[in-house]
Coordinates of C-alpha atoms and ligand atoms in Angstrom, one line a residue:
M1 CA 10.9 -13.8 -0.1
E2 CA 11.7 -12.1 3.2
K3 CA 8.6 -11.6 5.3
I4 CA 7.1 -8.2 4.7
P5 CA 7.9 -6.0 7.8
A6 CA 4.7 -5.3 9.7
L7 CA 5.2 -1.6 9.7
G8 CA 6.3 0.5 6.7
L9 CA 6.6 4.2 5.8
G10 CA 4.0 5.5 3.3
T11 CA 5.3 8.0 0.8
W12 CA 2.2 9.2 -1.1
K13 CA 2.0 13.0 -1.1
A14 CA 5.3 13.2 0.7
A15 CA 6.6 16.3 -1.1
P16 CA 9.9 15.7 -3.0
G17 CA 11.5 18.5 -0.8
E18 CA 10.6 16.7 2.4
V19 CA 10.7 13.0 1.7
T20 CA 14.5 12.5 1.6
E21 CA 14.8 13.8 5.2
A22 CA 11.7 11.8 6.3
V23 CA 13.2 8.6 4.9
K24 CA 16.5 9.3 6.8
V25 CA 14.6 10.0 10.0
A26 CA 12.5 6.9 9.5
I27 CA 15.6 4.7 9.0
D28 CA 17.2 6.1 12.1
A29 CA 13.9 5.5 14.0
G30 CA 13.9 1.8 12.9
F31 CA 11.7 1.8 9.8
R32 CA 12.9 -0.8 7.3
H33 CA 9.9 -1.0 5.0
F34 CA 9.2 1.8 2.5
D35 CA 6.0 1.9 0.4
C36 CA 6.7 3.7 -2.9
A37 CA 5.1 4.0 -6.3
Y38 CA 5.9 5.5 -9.7
L39 CA 2.6 7.5 -9.3
Y40 CA 3.9 9.4 -6.3
H41 CA 6.6 11.1 -8.5
N42 CA 9.1 11.2 -5.6
E43 CA 10.9 7.9 -5.9
S44 CA 14.2 9.7 -6.7
E45 CA 14.0 11.6 -3.5
V46 CA 13.0 8.5 -1.5
G47 CA 16.0 6.8 -3.1
A48 CA 18.3 9.6 -2.0
G49 CA 17.3 9.1 1.6
I50 CA 17.9 5.4 1.4
Q51 CA 21.3 5.8 -0.3
C52 CA 22.4 8.3 2.3
K53 CA 21.7 5.8 5.1
I54 CA 23.4 2.9 3.3
R55 CA 26.4 5.1 2.7
E56 CA 26.5 6.2 6.3
G57 CA 26.6 2.5 7.2
V58 CA 23.3 2.7 9.3
V59 CA 21.7 0.0 7.2
T60 CA 22.6 -2.3 4.3
R61 CA 20.4 -2.9 1.3
Q62 CA 19.5 -6.3 2.7
D63 CA 18.1 -4.8 5.9
L64 CA 15.6 -2.8 3.9
F65 CA 12.3 -3.8 2.3
V66 CA 11.4 -1.5 -0.6
V67 CA 8.1 -1.7 -2.4
S68 CA 7.1 0.0 -5.6
K69 CA 4.0 -0.2 -7.9
L70 CA 3.3 -0.6 -11.6
W71 CA 1.0 2.3 -12.7
C72 CA -2.1 1.6 -14.7
T73 CA -0.8 3.2 -17.9
R74 CA 1.9 0.5 -18.0
H75 CA -0.2 -2.7 -18.1
E76 CA 0.7 -3.7 -21.6
K77 CA 3.1 -6.7 -21.3
S78 CA 5.7 -4.9 -23.4
L79 CA 5.8 -1.9 -21.0
V80 CA 6.1 -3.6 -17.6
K81 CA 9.9 -4.2 -17.5
A82 CA 10.7 -0.6 -18.5
A83 CA 8.3 0.7 -15.9
C84 CA 10.0 -1.4 -13.2
T85 CA 13.4 -0.4 -14.3
K86 CA 12.4 3.3 -14.2
S87 CA 11.3 3.0 -10.6
L88 CA 14.5 1.1 -9.7
K89 CA 16.7 3.8 -11.3
A90 CA 14.9 6.5 -9.5
L91 CA 15.2 4.6 -6.2
K92 CA 18.8 3.9 -7.0
L93 CA 18.4 0.2 -6.3
D94 CA 19.2 -2.9 -8.4
Y95 CA 16.2 -4.9 -7.1
L96 CA 12.8 -4.3 -5.4
D97 CA 11.7 -6.5 -2.5
L98 CA 8.1 -6.3 -3.8
Y99 CA 6.5 -4.9 -6.9
L100 CA 2.7 -4.4 -6.8
M101 CA 0.1 -4.0 -9.5
H102 CA -1.2 -0.6 -8.3
W103 CA -4.8 -1.3 -9.5
P104 CA -6.4 -4.2 -11.5
M105 CA -7.3 -1.6 -14.2
G106 CA -5.2 -0.8 -17.3
F107 CA -5.3 2.7 -18.7
K108 CA -4.4 4.0 -22.1
P109 CA -0.6 4.1 -22.3
G110 CA 1.1 7.5 -22.5
E111 CA 2.7 10.1 -20.3
E112 CA -0.5 11.2 -18.6
D113 CA -1.1 9.3 -15.4
L114 CA -4.9 9.7 -15.7
P115 CA -5.8 9.8 -19.4
L116 CA -9.4 11.1 -19.6
D117 CA -12.1 11.2 -22.3
R118 CA -14.3 14.2 -23.0
N119 CA -16.6 13.4 -20.1
G120 CA -13.7 13.3 -17.7
M121 CA -13.7 9.5 -17.4
V122 CA -10.6 7.3 -17.6
L123 CA -9.6 5.9 -21.0
P124 CA -9.0 2.2 -20.5
S125 CA -6.5 0.0 -22.3
D126 CA -7.6 -3.3 -23.6
T127 CA -5.3 -5.3 -21.3
D128 CA -6.2 -8.0 -18.8
F129 CA -4.6 -8.1 -15.5
L130 CA -3.8 -11.8 -15.9
D131 CA -1.5 -10.9 -18.8
T132 CA 0.1 -8.0 -16.9
W133 CA 0.7 -10.5 -14.1
E134 CA 2.7 -12.7 -16.5
A135 CA 5.0 -9.8 -17.3
M136 CA 5.4 -9.1 -13.6
E137 CA 6.3 -12.8 -13.0
D138 CA 9.1 -12.3 -15.6
L139 CA 10.5 -9.6 -13.3
V140 CA 10.9 -12.2 -10.5
V141 CA 12.6 -14.6 -12.9
T142 CA 15.1 -12.0 -14.1
G143 CA 15.8 -10.9 -10.5
L144 CA 14.6 -7.3 -10.8
V145 CA 12.1 -7.9 -8.0
R146 CA 12.0 -10.5 -5.2
A147 CA 8.2 -10.8 -5.0
I148 CA 5.1 -9.5 -6.6
G149 CA 1.7 -8.6 -5.3
V150 CA -1.5 -6.6 -6.0
S151 CA -3.3 -3.6 -4.7
N152 CA -6.9 -2.5 -4.8
F153 CA -8.1 -6.0 -5.9
N154 CA -11.5 -7.2 -4.8
H155 CA -11.8 -10.8 -3.7
Q156 CA -13.2 -12.0 -7.1
Q157 CA -10.2 -10.4 -8.9
L158 CA -7.8 -12.0 -6.5
E159 CA -9.5 -15.3 -6.8
R160 CA -9.3 -15.1 -10.6
L161 CA -5.6 -14.4 -10.3
L162 CA -5.0 -17.2 -7.8
N163 CA -6.8 -19.6 -10.2
K164 CA -4.9 -18.5 -13.3
P165 CA -3.7 -21.5 -15.2
N166 CA 0.1 -21.8 -15.0
L167 CA 0.5 -19.2 -12.3
R168 CA 4.2 -19.1 -11.6
F169 CA 4.2 -16.7 -8.6
K170 CA 1.3 -16.0 -6.2
P171 CA 0.6 -12.5 -5.1
V172 CA 2.2 -12.1 -1.6
T173 CA 0.0 -9.2 -0.5
N174 CA -3.1 -7.3 -1.5
Q175 CA -2.6 -3.6 -0.5
V176 CA -6.0 -2.0 0.2
E177 CA -7.5 0.9 2.0
C178 CA -8.1 -0.2 5.6
H179 CA -8.7 1.7 8.8
P180 CA -11.4 1.7 11.6
Y181 CA -14.0 3.2 9.3
L182 CA -13.3 0.6 6.6
T183 CA -12.1 -2.5 8.5
Q184 CA -12.2 -4.8 5.5
K185 CA -13.2 -7.9 7.6
N186 CA -14.4 -9.9 4.7
L187 CA -11.6 -9.1 2.4
I188 CA -9.0 -9.8 5.1
N189 CA -10.6 -13.1 5.9
F190 CA -10.6 -14.0 2.2
C191 CA -7.0 -13.0 1.6
Q192 CA -5.6 -14.6 4.8
S193 CA -7.5 -17.9 4.1
R194 CA -5.7 -17.9 0.7
D195 CA -2.3 -17.2 2.3
V196 CA -2.2 -13.7 0.8
T197 CA -1.2 -11.0 3.4
V198 CA -3.1 -7.8 3.6
T199 CA -1.4 -4.4 3.7
A200 CA -3.5 -1.5 5.1
Y201 CA -3.1 1.8 3.3
R202 CA -4.6 5.1 4.5
P203 CA -4.4 3.7 8.0
L204 CA -4.7 7.0 9.8
G205 CA -7.5 8.3 7.7
G206 CA -5.3 10.4 5.4
S207 CA -4.4 14.0 5.3
S208 CA -6.7 17.0 5.6
E209 CA -8.8 15.9 2.6
G210 CA -9.3 12.6 4.4
V211 CA -11.4 12.0 7.5
A212 CA -10.9 13.0 11.1
L213 CA -10.4 9.4 12.2
L214 CA -7.9 10.3 14.8
D215 CA -10.5 12.6 16.5
D216 CA -13.0 9.8 16.8
P217 CA -14.2 9.6 20.4
V218 CA -13.7 5.9 20.7
I219 CA -10.1 6.1 19.4
Q220 CA -9.5 9.1 21.7
R221 CA -10.8 7.2 24.7
I222 CA -8.7 4.1 23.9
A223 CA -5.6 6.4 23.3
Q224 CA -6.1 7.9 26.8
K225 CA -6.5 4.6 28.4
Y226 CA -3.2 3.3 27.1
N227 CA -1.5 6.7 27.3
R228 CA -0.8 6.5 23.6
S229 CA -1.6 8.8 20.7
P230 CA -4.6 8.0 18.5
A231 CA -2.2 7.3 15.6
Q232 CA -0.4 4.7 17.7
I233 CA -3.8 3.1 18.5
V234 CA -4.9 2.7 14.9
I235 CA -1.5 1.4 13.8
R236 CA -1.4 -1.1 16.6
F237 CA -4.9 -2.2 15.7
Q238 CA -3.8 -3.4 12.3
I239 CA -0.6 -5.1 13.5
Q240 CA -2.6 -7.0 16.1
R241 CA -4.9 -8.4 13.5
N242 CA -1.9 -9.5 11.3
V243 CA -2.3 -6.7 8.8
I244 CA 0.7 -4.9 7.6
V245 CA 0.4 -1.2 7.9
I246 CA 2.1 1.7 6.1
P247 CA 1.3 5.1 7.8
K248 CA 2.7 8.1 5.9
S249 CA 4.4 11.0 7.6
V250 CA 7.1 13.6 6.7
T251 CA 7.1 15.0 10.3
P252 CA 10.0 13.7 12.4
T253 CA 8.1 13.6 15.7
R254 CA 5.2 11.7 14.1
I255 CA 7.5 9.3 12.2
R256 CA 9.1 8.3 15.6
E257 CA 5.7 8.2 17.3
N258 CA 4.3 5.9 14.6
I259 CA 6.9 3.2 15.3
Q260 CA 6.2 3.2 19.0
E261 CA 3.2 0.9 18.5
R262 CA 5.3 -2.2 19.1
V263 CA 5.6 -1.8 22.8
F264 CA 2.0 -2.2 23.9
E265 CA -1.0 -4.5 23.3
L266 CA -4.7 -3.6 22.9
S267 CA -7.2 -5.7 24.9
E268 CA -9.7 -7.9 23.0
T269 CA -12.5 -5.5 24.1
D270 CA -10.7 -2.5 22.7
M271 CA -10.0 -4.3 19.5
N272 CA -13.7 -5.1 19.2
D273 CA -14.7 -1.5 20.0
I274 CA -12.4 -0.4 17.1
L275 CA -13.8 -3.0 14.8
D276 CA -17.3 -1.7 15.6
L277 CA -16.4 1.7 14.2
D278 CA -16.7 0.2 10.7
R279 CA -19.0 2.1 8.4
N280 CA -17.8 0.9 5.1
F281 CA -16.3 4.4 4.4
R282 CA -13.9 4.3 1.5
M283 CA -11.9 7.4 0.6
C284 CA -9.8 6.2 -2.3
T285 CA -12.5 5.4 -4.8
L286 CA -10.9 6.7 -8.1
P287 CA -14.3 7.9 -9.3
T288 CA -13.1 8.7 -12.8
A289 CA -12.5 5.0 -13.4
K290 CA -15.8 3.8 -12.1
N291 CA -16.9 2.7 -15.7
H292 CA -13.8 0.6 -16.2
K293 CA -14.4 -3.1 -16.8
D294 CA -12.0 -4.0 -13.9
Y295 CA -13.2 -1.3 -11.5
P296 CA -12.8 -3.1 -8.1
F297 CA -15.4 -1.4 -5.9
N298 CA -18.7 -2.4 -7.6
I299 CA -19.0 -5.5 -5.4
E300 CA -19.2 -5.6 -1.6
Y301 CA -15.6 -6.7 -1.1
Ligands
LIG1 N1 -2.1 1.3 -3.1 C1 -2.8 2.4 -3.2 O1 -3.7 2.7 -4.0 C2 -2.6 3.5 -2.1 C3 -3.5 4.5 -1.9 C4 -3.3 5.4 -0.9 C5 -2.1 5.3 -0.1 N2 -1.2 4.3 -0.3 C6 0.0 4.1 0.5 O2 -0.4 4.1 1.9 C7 0.3 5.2 2.6 C8 -0.5 5.7 3.7 O3 -1.7 6.3 3.3 P1 -2.0 7.8 3.2 O4 -0.7 8.6 3.0 O5 -3.1 8.0 2.2 O6 -2.7 8.2 4.5 P2 -2.3 8.0 6.1 O7 -1.0 7.3 6.3 O8 -3.5 7.4 6.7 O9 -2.3 9.5 6.6 C9 -1.3 10.4 6.3 C10 -1.6 11.7 7.0 O10 -1.5 11.5 8.5 C11 -0.6 12.4 9.0 N3 0.0 11.8 10.2 C12 1.0 10.9 10.1 N4 1.4 10.4 11.4 C13 0.6 11.1 12.2 C14 0.4 11.1 13.6 N5 1.2 10.4 14.4 N6 -0.5 12.0 14.2 C15 -1.3 12.7 13.4 N7 -1.2 12.8 12.1 C16 -0.3 12.0 11.5 C17 0.3 12.8 7.9 O11 0.9 14.1 8.1 P3 2.4 14.5 7.9 O12 3.0 13.7 6.8 O13 2.3 16.0 7.6 O14 3.1 14.3 9.2 C18 -0.6 12.8 6.7 O15 -1.3 14.0 6.6 C19 0.6 6.2 1.4 O16 1.5 7.2 1.8 C20 1.0 5.3 0.3 O17 2.3 4.9 0.5 C21 -1.5 3.4 -1.3

């Protein structure tokens, strides 16, 4: 597999009416890595932006690194290939560079993304992520995807996968929530010691429902010191610790701003000051799934 580009464009909550243009702006600005998912219900519009730039001759398919994710209602082995093909069709691609298991948890199959019981809790499927993984491995063998990985796995779940008998392909990344308020030191150490890269999602603290991470006084002070924006500081922070980072924006000025991180370096002291902001603050907790047998956040990391 090609190395995962250190910086990618996130596409969650990128409205279908805005994301085609955002992808075009991003490609012109130099983004080559796009983080997509069936769940985001905008893969067709992301694909339109990609197609446009390939047709214009700005990039070739080989220049790009496109990621999608298998949603939880498709964990049955018999459903995995069709789910992947659906994402490929929407993205207008004949292969994905990377396909991730979005969560370690299987949900009841059907058209609803979050099938709930009477108490508002997720209805599980009786699948095991090790079996789902085997169906994902088949996608590599048949050439639909170049590599496979996981997302929202805790270290025990990742260990279990890595120790799976007859594992044909290792997960190349674990995509997890990661930012200065949730630095994920232990999980990153664990993953990197097992030769699994880490991809940081929610790196800017998310949208308005998120947290005002970019207003944090420490981030603000460091931003002023380097004459950079707070977003550029928290993006650079991840890249400097060898963590892949996928900030989302549909705003052209911000998309261009977010790729500027490459041209400066944070001092060790500033890196440590950012690490010290850790408060184990997790935003993406999927509370309706907290009773699921494979809920990942019941242990420390
Ligand atoms: N695997 C998973 O379970 C999972 C979960 C969550 C996210 N993800 C992936 O990770 C990506 C990133 O996470 P996220 O979208 O939750 O949050 P995020 O990237 O931390 O934050 C996105 C928010 O920051 C704003 N923003 C972007 N650049 C900015 C800048 N330079 N200055 C100020 N604000 C800026 C965006 O606004 P505008 O767009 O309006 O510019 C948007 O409101 C997602 O899009 C998705 O691809 C994966």
